[in-house]
CSV table of C-alpha atoms and ligand atoms in Angstrom, one decimal:
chain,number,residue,atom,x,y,z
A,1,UNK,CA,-10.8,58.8,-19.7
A,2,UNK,CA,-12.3,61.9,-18.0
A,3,UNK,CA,-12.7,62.3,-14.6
A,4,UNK,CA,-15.5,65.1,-13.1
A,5,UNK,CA,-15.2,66.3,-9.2
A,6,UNK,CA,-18.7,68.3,-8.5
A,7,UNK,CA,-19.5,70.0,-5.3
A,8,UNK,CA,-21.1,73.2,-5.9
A,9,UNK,CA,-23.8,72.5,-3.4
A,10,UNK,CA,-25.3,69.9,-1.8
A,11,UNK,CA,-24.1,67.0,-4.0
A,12,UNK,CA,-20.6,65.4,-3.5
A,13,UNK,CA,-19.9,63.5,-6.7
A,14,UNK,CA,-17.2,61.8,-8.9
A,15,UNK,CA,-18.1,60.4,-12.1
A,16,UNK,CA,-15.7,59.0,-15.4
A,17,UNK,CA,-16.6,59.3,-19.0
A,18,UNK,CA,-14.3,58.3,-21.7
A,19,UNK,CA,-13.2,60.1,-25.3
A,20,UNK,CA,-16.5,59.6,-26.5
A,21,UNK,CA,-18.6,61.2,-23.5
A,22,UNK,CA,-19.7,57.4,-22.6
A,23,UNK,CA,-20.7,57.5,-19.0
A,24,UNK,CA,-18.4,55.0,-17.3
A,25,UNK,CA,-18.9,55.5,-13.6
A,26,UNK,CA,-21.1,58.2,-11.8
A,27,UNK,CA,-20.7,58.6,-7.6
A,28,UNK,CA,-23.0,61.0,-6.0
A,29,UNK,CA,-23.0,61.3,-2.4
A,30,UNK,CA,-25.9,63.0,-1.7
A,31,UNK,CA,-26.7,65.6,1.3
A,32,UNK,CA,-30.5,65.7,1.4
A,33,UNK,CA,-30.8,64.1,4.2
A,34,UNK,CA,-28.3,66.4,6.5
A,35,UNK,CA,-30.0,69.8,5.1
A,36,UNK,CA,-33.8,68.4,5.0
A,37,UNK,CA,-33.7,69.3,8.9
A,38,UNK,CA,-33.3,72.8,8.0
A,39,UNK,CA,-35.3,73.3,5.0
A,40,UNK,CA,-32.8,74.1,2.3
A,41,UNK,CA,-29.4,74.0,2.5
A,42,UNK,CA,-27.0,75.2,5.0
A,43,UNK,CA,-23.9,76.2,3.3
A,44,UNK,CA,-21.3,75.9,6.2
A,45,UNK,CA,-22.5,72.0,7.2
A,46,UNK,CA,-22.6,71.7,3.1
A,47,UNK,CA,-18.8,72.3,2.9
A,48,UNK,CA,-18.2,70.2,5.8
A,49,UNK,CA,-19.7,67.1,4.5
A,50,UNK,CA,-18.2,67.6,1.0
A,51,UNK,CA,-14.8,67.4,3.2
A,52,UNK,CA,-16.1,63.7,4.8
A,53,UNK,CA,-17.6,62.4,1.8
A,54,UNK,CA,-15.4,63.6,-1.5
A,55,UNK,CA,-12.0,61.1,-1.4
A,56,UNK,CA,-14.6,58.2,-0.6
A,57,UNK,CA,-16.2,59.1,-3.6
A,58,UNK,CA,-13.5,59.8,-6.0
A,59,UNK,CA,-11.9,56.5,-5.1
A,60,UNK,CA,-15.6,54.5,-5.6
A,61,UNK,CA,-15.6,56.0,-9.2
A,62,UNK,CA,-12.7,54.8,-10.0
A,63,UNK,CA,-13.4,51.1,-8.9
A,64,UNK,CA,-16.5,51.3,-10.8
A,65,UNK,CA,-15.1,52.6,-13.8
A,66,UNK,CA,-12.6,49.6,-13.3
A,67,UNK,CA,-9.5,51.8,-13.8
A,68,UNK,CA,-6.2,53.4,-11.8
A,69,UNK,CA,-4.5,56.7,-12.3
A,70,UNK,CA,-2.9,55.5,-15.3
A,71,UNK,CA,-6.0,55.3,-17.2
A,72,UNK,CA,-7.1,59.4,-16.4
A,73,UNK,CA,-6.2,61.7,-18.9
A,74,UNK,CA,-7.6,64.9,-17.2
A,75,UNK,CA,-9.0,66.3,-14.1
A,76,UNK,CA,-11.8,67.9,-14.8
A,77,UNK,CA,-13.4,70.4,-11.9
A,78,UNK,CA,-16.4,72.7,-11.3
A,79,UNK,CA,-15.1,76.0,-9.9
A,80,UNK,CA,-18.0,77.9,-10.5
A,81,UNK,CA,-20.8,78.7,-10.0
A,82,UNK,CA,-22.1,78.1,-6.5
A,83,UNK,CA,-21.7,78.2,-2.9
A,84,UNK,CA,-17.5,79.4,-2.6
A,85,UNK,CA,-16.9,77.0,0.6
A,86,UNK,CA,-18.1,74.0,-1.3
A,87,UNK,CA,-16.8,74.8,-4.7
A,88,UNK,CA,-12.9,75.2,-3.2
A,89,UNK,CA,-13.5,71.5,-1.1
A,90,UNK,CA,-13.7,69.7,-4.8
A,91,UNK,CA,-11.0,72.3,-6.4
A,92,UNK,CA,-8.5,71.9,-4.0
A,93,UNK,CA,-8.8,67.8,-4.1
A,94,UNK,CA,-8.7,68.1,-7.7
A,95,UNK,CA,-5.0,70.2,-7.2
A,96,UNK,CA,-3.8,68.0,-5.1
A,97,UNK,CA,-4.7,65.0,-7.0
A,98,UNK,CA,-3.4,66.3,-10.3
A,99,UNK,CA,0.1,67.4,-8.5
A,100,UNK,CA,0.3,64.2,-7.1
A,101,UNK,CA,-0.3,61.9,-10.8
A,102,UNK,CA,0.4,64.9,-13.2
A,103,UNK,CA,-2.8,64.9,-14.8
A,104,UNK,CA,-3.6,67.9,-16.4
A,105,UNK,CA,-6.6,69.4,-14.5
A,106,UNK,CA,-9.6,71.3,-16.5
A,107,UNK,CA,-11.8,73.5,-14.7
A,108,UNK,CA,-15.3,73.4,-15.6
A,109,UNK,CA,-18.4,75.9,-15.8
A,110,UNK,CA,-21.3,73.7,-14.2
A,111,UNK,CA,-23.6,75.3,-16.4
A,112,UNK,CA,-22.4,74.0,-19.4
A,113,UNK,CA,-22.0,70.5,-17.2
A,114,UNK,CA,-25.7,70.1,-17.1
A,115,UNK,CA,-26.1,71.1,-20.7
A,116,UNK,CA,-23.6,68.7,-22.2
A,117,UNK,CA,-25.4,66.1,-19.6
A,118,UNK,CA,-27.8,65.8,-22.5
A,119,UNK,CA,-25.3,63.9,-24.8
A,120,UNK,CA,-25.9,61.0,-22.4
A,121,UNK,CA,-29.6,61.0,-23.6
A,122,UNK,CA,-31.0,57.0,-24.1
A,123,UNK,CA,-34.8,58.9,-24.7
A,124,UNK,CA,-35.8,60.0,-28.0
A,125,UNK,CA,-39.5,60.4,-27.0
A,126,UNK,CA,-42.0,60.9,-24.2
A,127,UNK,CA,-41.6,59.1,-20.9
A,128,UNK,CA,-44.9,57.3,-21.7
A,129,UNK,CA,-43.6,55.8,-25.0
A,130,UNK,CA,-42.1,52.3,-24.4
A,131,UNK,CA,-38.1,52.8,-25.7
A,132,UNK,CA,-34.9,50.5,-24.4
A,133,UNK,CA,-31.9,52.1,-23.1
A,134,UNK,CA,-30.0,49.6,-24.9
A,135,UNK,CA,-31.6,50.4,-28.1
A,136,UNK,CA,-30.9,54.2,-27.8
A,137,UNK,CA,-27.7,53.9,-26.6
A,138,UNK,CA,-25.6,57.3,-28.4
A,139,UNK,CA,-29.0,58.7,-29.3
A,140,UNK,CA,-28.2,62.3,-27.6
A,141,UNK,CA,-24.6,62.2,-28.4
A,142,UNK,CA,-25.4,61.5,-32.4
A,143,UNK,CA,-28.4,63.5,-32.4
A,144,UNK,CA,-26.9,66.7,-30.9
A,145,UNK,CA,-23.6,66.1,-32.5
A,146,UNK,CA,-25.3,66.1,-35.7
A,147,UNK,CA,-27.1,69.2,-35.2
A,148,UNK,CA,-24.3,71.4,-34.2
A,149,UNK,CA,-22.1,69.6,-37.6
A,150,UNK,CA,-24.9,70.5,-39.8
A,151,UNK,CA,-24.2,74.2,-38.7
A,152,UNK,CA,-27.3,74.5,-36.8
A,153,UNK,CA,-27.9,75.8,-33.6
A,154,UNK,CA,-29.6,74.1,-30.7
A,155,UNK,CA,-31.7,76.1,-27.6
A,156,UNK,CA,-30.4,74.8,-24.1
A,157,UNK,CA,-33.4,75.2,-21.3
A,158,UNK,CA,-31.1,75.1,-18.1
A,159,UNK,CA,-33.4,74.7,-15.1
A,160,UNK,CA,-32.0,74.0,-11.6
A,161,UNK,CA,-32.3,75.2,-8.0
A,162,UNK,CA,-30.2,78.6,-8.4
A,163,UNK,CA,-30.6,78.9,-12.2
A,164,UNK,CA,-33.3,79.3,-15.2
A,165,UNK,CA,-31.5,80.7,-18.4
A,166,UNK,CA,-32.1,80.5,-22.0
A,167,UNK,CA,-29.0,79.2,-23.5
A,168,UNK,CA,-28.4,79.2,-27.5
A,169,UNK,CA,-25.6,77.0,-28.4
A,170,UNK,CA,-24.3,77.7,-31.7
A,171,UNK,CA,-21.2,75.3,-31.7
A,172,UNK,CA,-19.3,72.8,-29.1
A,173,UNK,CA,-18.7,75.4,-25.7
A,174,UNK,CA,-20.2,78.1,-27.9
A,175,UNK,CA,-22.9,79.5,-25.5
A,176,UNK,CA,-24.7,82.6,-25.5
A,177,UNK,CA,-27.5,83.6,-23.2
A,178,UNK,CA,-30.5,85.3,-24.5
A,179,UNK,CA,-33.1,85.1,-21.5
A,180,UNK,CA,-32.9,84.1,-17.8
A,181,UNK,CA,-35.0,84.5,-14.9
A,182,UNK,CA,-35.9,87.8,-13.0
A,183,UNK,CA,-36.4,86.5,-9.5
A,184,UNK,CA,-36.7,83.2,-8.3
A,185,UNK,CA,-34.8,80.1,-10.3
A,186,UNK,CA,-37.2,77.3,-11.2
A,187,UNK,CA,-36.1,74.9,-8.7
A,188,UNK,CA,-36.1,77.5,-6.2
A,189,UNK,CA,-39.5,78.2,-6.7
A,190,UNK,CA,-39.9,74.3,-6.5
A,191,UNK,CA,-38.7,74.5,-3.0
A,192,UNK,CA,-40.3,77.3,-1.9
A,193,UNK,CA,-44.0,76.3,-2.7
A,194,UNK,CA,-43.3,73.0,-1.4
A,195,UNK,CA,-42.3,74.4,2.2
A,196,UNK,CA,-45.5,76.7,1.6
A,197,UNK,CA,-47.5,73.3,1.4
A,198,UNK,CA,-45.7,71.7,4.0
A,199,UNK,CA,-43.8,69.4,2.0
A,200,UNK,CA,-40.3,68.1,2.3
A,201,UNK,CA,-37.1,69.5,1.1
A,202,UNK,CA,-36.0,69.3,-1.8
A,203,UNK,CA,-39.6,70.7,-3.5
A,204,UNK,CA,-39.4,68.9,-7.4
A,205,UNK,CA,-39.7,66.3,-6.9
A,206,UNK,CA,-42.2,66.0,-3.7
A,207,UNK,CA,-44.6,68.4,-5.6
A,208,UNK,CA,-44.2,66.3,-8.5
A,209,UNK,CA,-45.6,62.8,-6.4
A,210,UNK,CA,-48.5,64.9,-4.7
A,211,UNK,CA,-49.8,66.3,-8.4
A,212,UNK,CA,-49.7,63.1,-10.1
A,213,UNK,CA,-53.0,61.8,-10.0
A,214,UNK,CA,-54.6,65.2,-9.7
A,215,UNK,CA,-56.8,66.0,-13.0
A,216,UNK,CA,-58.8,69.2,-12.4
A,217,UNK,CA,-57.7,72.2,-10.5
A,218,UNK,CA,-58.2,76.1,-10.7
A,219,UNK,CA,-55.7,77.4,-12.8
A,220,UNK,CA,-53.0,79.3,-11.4
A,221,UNK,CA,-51.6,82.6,-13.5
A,222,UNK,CA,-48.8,82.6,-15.9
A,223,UNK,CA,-46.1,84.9,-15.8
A,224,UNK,CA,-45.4,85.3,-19.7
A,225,UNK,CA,-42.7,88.3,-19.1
A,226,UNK,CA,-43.8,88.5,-23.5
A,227,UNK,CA,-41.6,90.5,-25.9
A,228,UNK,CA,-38.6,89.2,-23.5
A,229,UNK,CA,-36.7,85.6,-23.1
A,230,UNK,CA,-37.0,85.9,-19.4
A,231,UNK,CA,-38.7,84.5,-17.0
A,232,UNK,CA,-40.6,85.2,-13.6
A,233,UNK,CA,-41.5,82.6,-10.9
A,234,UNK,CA,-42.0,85.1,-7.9
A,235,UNK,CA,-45.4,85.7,-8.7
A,236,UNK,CA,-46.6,82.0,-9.2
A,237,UNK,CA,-44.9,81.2,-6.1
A,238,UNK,CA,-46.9,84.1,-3.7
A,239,UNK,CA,-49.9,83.2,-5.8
A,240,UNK,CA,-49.8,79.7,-4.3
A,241,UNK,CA,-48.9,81.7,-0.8
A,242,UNK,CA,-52.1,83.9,-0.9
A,243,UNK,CA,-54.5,80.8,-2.1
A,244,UNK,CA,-52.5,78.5,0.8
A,245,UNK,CA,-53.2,81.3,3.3
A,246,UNK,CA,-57.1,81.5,2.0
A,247,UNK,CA,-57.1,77.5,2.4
A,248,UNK,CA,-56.1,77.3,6.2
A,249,UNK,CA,-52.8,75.5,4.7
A,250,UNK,CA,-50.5,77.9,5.7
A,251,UNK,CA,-48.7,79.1,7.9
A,252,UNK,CA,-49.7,76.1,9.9
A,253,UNK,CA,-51.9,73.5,7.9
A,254,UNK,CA,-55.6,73.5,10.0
A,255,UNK,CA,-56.7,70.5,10.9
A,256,UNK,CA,-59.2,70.8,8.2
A,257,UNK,CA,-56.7,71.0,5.2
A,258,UNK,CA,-57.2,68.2,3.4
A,259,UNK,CA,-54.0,66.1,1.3
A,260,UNK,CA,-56.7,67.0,-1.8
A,261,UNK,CA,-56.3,70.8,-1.2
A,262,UNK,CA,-52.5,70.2,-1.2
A,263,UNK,CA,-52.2,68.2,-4.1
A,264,UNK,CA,-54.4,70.5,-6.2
A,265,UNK,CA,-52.4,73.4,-5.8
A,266,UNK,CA,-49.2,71.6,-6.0
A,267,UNK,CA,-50.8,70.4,-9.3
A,268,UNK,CA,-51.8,74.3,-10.6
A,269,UNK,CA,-48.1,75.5,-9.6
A,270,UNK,CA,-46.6,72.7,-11.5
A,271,UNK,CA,-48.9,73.4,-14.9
A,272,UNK,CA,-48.1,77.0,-14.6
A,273,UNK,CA,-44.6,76.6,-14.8
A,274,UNK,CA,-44.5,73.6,-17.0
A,275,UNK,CA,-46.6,75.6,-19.5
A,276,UNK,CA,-44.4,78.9,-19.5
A,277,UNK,CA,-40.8,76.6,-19.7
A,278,UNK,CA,-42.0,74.5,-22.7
A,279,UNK,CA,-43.8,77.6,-24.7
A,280,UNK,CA,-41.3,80.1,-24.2
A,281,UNK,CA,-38.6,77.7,-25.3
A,282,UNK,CA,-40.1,75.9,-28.1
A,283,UNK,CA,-40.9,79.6,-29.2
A,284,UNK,CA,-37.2,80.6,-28.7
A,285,UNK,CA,-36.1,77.5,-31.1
A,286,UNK,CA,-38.4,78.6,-33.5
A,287,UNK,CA,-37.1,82.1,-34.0
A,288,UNK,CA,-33.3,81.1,-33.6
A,289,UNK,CA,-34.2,78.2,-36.6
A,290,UNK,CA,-32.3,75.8,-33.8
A,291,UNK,CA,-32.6,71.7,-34.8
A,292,UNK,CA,-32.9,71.0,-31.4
A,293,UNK,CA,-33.8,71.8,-27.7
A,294,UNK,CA,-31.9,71.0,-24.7
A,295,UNK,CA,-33.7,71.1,-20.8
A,296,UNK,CA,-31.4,70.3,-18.4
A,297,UNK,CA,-30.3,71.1,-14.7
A,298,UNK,CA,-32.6,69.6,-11.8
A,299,UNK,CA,-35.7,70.7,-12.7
A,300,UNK,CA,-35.4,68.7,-16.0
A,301,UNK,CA,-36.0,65.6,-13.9
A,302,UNK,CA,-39.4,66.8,-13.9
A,303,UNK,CA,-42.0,64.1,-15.2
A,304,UNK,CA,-44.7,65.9,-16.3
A,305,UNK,CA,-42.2,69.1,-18.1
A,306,UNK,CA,-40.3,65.8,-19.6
A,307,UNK,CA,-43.4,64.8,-21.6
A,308,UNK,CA,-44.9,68.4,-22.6
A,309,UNK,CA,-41.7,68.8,-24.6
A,310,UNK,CA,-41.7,66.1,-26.5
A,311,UNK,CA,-45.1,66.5,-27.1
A,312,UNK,CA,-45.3,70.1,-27.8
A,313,UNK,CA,-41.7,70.9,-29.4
A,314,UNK,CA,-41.9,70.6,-33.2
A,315,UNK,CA,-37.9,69.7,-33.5
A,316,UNK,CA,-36.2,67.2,-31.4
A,317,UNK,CA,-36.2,67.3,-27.8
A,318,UNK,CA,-33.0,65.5,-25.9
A,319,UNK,CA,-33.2,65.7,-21.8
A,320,UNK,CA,-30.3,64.0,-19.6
A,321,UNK,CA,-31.4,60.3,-18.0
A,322,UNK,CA,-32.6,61.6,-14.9
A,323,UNK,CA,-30.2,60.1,-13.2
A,324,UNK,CA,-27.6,63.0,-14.7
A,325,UNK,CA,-30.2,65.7,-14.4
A,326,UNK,CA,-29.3,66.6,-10.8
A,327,UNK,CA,-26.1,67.3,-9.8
A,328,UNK,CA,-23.5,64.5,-10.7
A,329,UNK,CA,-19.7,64.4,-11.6
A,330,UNK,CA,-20.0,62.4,-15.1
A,331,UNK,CA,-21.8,65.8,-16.6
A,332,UNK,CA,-18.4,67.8,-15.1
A,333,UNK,CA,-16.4,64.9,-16.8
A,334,UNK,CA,-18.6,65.3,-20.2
A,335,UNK,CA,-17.9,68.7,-20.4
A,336,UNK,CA,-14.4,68.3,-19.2
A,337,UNK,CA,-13.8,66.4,-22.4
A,338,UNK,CA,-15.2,69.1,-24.8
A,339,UNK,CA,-12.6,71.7,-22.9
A,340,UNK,CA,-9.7,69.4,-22.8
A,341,UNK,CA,-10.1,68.6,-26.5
A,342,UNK,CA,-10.2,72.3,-27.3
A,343,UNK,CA,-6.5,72.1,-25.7
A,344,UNK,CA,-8.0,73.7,-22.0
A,345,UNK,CA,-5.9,72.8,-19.5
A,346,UNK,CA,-5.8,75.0,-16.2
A,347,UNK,CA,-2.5,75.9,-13.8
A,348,UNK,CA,-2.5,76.2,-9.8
A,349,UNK,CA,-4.0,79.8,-10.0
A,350,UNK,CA,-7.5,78.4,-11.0
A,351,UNK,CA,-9.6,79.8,-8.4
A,352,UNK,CA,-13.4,79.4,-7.6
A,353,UNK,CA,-15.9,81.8,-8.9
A,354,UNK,CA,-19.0,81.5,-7.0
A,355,UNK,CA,-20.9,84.2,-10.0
A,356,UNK,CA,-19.4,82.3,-12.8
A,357,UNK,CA,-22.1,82.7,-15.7
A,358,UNK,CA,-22.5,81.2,-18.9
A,359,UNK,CA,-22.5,82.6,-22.0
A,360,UNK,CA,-22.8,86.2,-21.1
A,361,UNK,CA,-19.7,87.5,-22.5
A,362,UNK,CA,-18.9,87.2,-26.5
A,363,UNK,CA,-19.1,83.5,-27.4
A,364,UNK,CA,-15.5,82.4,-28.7
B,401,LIG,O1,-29.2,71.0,-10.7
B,401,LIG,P1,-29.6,70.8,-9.3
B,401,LIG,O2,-29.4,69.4,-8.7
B,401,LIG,O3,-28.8,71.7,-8.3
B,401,LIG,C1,-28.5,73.0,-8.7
B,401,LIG,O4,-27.5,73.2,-9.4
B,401,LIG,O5,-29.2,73.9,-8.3
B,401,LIG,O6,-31.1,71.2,-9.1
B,401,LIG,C2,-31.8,71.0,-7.9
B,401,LIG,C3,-33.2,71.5,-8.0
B,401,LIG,C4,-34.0,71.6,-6.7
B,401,LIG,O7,-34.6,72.9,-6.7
B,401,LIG,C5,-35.0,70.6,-6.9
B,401,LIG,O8,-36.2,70.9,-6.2
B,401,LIG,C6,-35.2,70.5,-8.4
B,401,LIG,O9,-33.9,70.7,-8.9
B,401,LIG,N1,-35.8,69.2,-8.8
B,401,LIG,C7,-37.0,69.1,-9.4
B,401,LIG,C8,-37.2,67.7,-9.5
B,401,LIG,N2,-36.1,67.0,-9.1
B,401,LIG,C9,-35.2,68.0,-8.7
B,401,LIG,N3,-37.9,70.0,-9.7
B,401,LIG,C10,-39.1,69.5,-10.2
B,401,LIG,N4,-39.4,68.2,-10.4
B,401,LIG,C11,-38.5,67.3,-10.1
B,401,LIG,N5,-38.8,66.0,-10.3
B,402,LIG,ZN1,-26.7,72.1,-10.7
C-alpha cells in the first residue's frame, strides 16, 4: 500500500491506495470554511491549519484503510506545485514519518496526481446515463491502461484553481505539455466571476447550482486563442464584469438585481468556458490520434463540462469520481505508485518547488 500527504493549498488530505491504484482510504480535511471569510485563500492561515489538521488526518486514513505502518510500502508527497508554506507542512511530516518507520518516501508532482486521479474512474458515460459504481469498478484503470499498452496516446485536460494545461501523455509519467492558459486558470476564473456575482467562495461549484435550471441567456464570447493549444479566461471573466456593472449587480448588487439576472450570467460564463475546454480538447485528441481524453483537476467536478464531453468527444472520455477531482491524498498515492514502481524513491534533500510544472522539459 501507498500512502499520499497533499497540502498544496487549502486541502489537508491523506489517502491509501494499494499496488493496483485501488482507492483504499481518502481523508480530506477541508479549509473552505476558514478562507470563505476572506474570499480566496489566505496563504499564511492556510499553512497554519495544515499544521492543526495533517497528523489527525494521516492517522484517520490509516484506520480507514484498516492497516499499521507495517502495511505502507511508500510515502508518497506533493512538493510541488503550490503555495511553499503549505507544501513544506505535508513534506516535512512525510520526512519525519519515513525516518521514523523507514519507508521509502516518493515525492510527487500534483499535476500528474490529478491526472492519474482518472484511473479511479467508476463512469464510462454521461452523468445522466444510469451506471453502478459497482458495475464499473476498474473501468478507468483498464480503460486508460489499455490505451497507453496499445501504444496510444491519451490527451490529459488538467483544470483546477491555479492551472489549465493541455497535457499529452504518451506513456505511464510520460507528460508533455502542448497548450496552457495565458491568464487566468479555469477555476480561477470560477472564482472570480462568482465574487463578481456576489457568490460564495469557492466559485465552481456555487456558479454551477445558480445555472442549473437556467435555459436561455445572451451568449457570452468565446476566447478561441485558434492556431494555438492555449487558452484565455481573462476576457470571459471582465466580460461578465462589464455586463454585471451594466446590470446594477456589481460592485454592490442594487436592490433591483434580481437572482434571475445572476443565474443567467453565471449560466453564459459557464457555456463559454464549457464550450472552449471540450472543443479545444476533443480537437487536440483528434490531431495527436490519442484513444482517450483525460479532464481532471477541480474544475473537472463540473456537472455540465462532465456531460459535454462524453457527449461531444468521439473517443472515450474518463473523468475522476468527483470525489477525487478536488484536491485529495489518494490521487498523490495513485501517482505515488506509478513513481515508486519506476524505482523513484527520494532522500532528505527533496525540497518543495512551489513552480514545479509538468511536462515542460523533454519527456523521459
Ligand atoms: O484542484 P483544486 O481542488 O485545487 C487546485 O489545485 O487549484 O481546484 C479548485 C478549483 C476552484 O477554483 C473551484 O472553484 C473549482 O476547482 N471547482 C469547480 C467545481 N468544483 C470545484 N469549478 C467548476 N465547477 C465545479 N463544480
Ligand atoms: Zn489541485
Amino acid at each position: 500500500m501507498i500512502l499520499g500527504i497533499e497540502t498544496s493549498c487549502d486541502e489537508t488530505s491523506a489517502g491509501i491506495v494499494d499496488e493496483d491504484g485501488k482507492v483504499l482510504a481518502n481523508v480530506v480535511a477541508t479549509q473552505v470554511d476558514v478562507h470563505a471569510r476572506y474570499g480566496g485563500i489566505v496563504p499564511e492561515v492556510a499553512s497554519r491549519q495544515h499544521v492543526i489538521d495533517i497528523r489527525p488526518v494521516v492517522t484517520a486514513a490509516l484506520r480507514e484503510a484498516d492497516t499499521d505502518w507495517d502495511g505502507i510500502d511508500a510515502i508518497a508527497v506533493t512538493h510541488g506545485p503550490g503555495l511553499a508554506g503549505s507544501l513544506i507542512v505535508g513534506l516535512n511530516l512525510a520526512k519525519g514519518l519515513s525516518a521514523a518507520t523507514g519507508i521509502p518516501l516518493v515525492g510527487v508532482n500534483h499535476l500528474e496526481g490529478h491526472i492519474y486521479a482518472a484511473w479511479a474512474s467508476l463512469e464510462p458515460g454521461p452523468e445522466s446515463s444510469p451506471r453502478s459504481g459497482a458495475q464499473f469498478a476498474g473501468y478507468g484503470r483498464q480503460l486508460l491502461d489499455g490505451v497507453l499498452a496499445a501504444g496510444k496516446s491519451l490527451m490529459c485536460l488538467l483544470v483546477s484553481g491555479g492551472h489549465t494545461e493541455l497535457v499529452l501523455m504518451r506513456g505511464v509519467n510520460r507528460f508533455e505539455l502542448i497548450g496552457q492558459t495565458r491568464d487566468d486558470a479555469a477555476g480561477e476564473a470560477f472564482d472570480k466571476v462568482a465574487r463578481v456575482l456576489g457568490l460564495r467562495y469557492p466559485g465552481g461549484p456555487e456558479i454551477q447550482r445558480v445555472a442549473d435550471g437556467v435555459s436561455e441567456t445572451e451568449p457570452i464570447s468565446r476566447a478561441w486563442m485558434r492556431g494555438t493549444h492555449d487558452f484565455s479566461f481573462s476576457g470571459i471573466k471582465t466580460a461578465v464584469l462589464n455586463r454585471a456593472r451594466r446590470e446594477g449587480i456589481y460592485p454592490k448588487p442594487t436592490s433591483g438585481a434580481s437572482e434571475e439576472l445572476i443565474a443567467s450570467l453565471a449560466k453564459a460564463f459557464q457555456d463559454s468556458v464549457v464550450d472552449v475546454l471540450v472543443t479545444k480538447t476533443v480537437a487536440a485528441a483528434e490531431e495527436f490520434g490519442c484513444g482517450a481524453i483525460v479532464v481532471a483537476g477541480g474544475v473537472a467536478a463540473n456537472g455540465p463540462l462532465r456531460d459535454a464531453f462524453h457527449e461531444k468527444s468521439p473517443v472515450p472520455v474518463v473523468i475522476p469520481p468527483i470525489s477525487l477531482c478536488t484536491d485529495n491524498g489518494a490521487m498523490i498515492a495513485m501517482a505515488g505508485v506509478r513513481r515508486y514502481a519506476s524505482g523513484a524513491k527520494d532522500g532528505w534533500s527533496l525540497d518543495v518547488e512551489p513552480g514545479l510544472r509538468i511536462g515542460a522539459g523533454v519527456p523521459e
